[in-house]
């Protein structure tokens, strides 16, 4: 291992240690419960959520399409169950659009919680302990992390949650996929994605743009989008630490900008 590589690994280890150390699980649990409550309240809300499929444990996975226009953005919340703001922010976006339908000039499909099993358990992985964001059928899919919290599954696309996203991409052919996450506090555009858009989202959200998440992500949704023949643009939207909630208004406004923005 060369010096550069070991320095990088040390940085990642130190960062994760510091972050894990600093998390208040008391505060996290309060936010998690709120996210679970909001997920369970979806069918009774004033938005007509539809069911796009079921999770491993047969929990409903909802979606809703808004707007009209040529371009379509797919917003996916809650890939990782231990990132509660990643579900809450997607629900808040839908609530805002329902109240302000003229705020969007293009189409958007929102899947607020793709991993309800993980959310209900408060863990990253799904009902079968697979990390959905490593289970996509990409060229770089790998069993490298099989026993860790990045378990990619026995084979690519073994998980119903992964298949639901792949089918949604096939059906809607989005121009842009935005996936909501925590806790890295940055906006990560894929290589093919408008730098201008990332900059605008950064200005509104207050989060810096970063081009490298700092570790290897085989089988991720971002890689899957890039591997499509029309190379869909992608943004990984990383919000604050899991024991904090972001300013949802800012998050919503930056997402609205992304839905409306096209170069
Ligand atoms: Zn995540």
CSV table of N, CA and C in Angstrom, one decimal, residues 2-3 26 41 109 133 153-154 188 246:
chain,number,residue,atom,x,y,z
A,2,UNK,N,0.6,2.2,-0.9
A,2,UNK,CA,1.4,3.4,-0.9
A,2,UNK,C,1.0,4.4,0.1
A,3,UNK,N,1.8,5.4,0.3
A,3,UNK,CA,1.6,6.4,1.4
A,3,UNK,C,0.3,7.1,1.2
A,26,UNK,N,-29.7,9.7,21.4
A,26,UNK,CA,-30.9,10.2,21.9
A,26,UNK,C,-31.6,11.1,20.9
A,41,UNK,N,-47.8,7.7,8.0
A,41,UNK,CA,-48.9,8.6,7.8
A,41,UNK,C,-49.2,8.9,6.3
A,109,UNK,N,-40.9,12.7,-10.1
A,109,UNK,CA,-41.4,11.5,-9.4
A,109,UNK,C,-40.7,11.4,-8.1
A,133,UNK,N,-27.9,0.5,-1.9
A,133,UNK,CA,-27.0,1.3,-2.7
A,133,UNK,C,-25.7,0.6,-3.1
A,153,UNK,N,-25.4,-7.9,-1.3
A,153,UNK,CA,-26.3,-9.0,-1.7
A,153,UNK,C,-25.5,-10.1,-2.4
A,154,UNK,N,-26.2,-11.3,-2.6
A,154,UNK,CA,-25.5,-12.4,-3.2
A,154,UNK,C,-25.2,-12.2,-4.6
A,188,UNK,N,-22.9,16.0,-4.2
A,188,UNK,CA,-22.0,15.3,-5.0
A,188,UNK,C,-22.6,15.0,-6.4
A,246,UNK,N,-31.8,19.0,8.9
A,246,UNK,CA,-31.3,20.2,8.1
A,246,UNK,C,-32.4,21.2,8.1
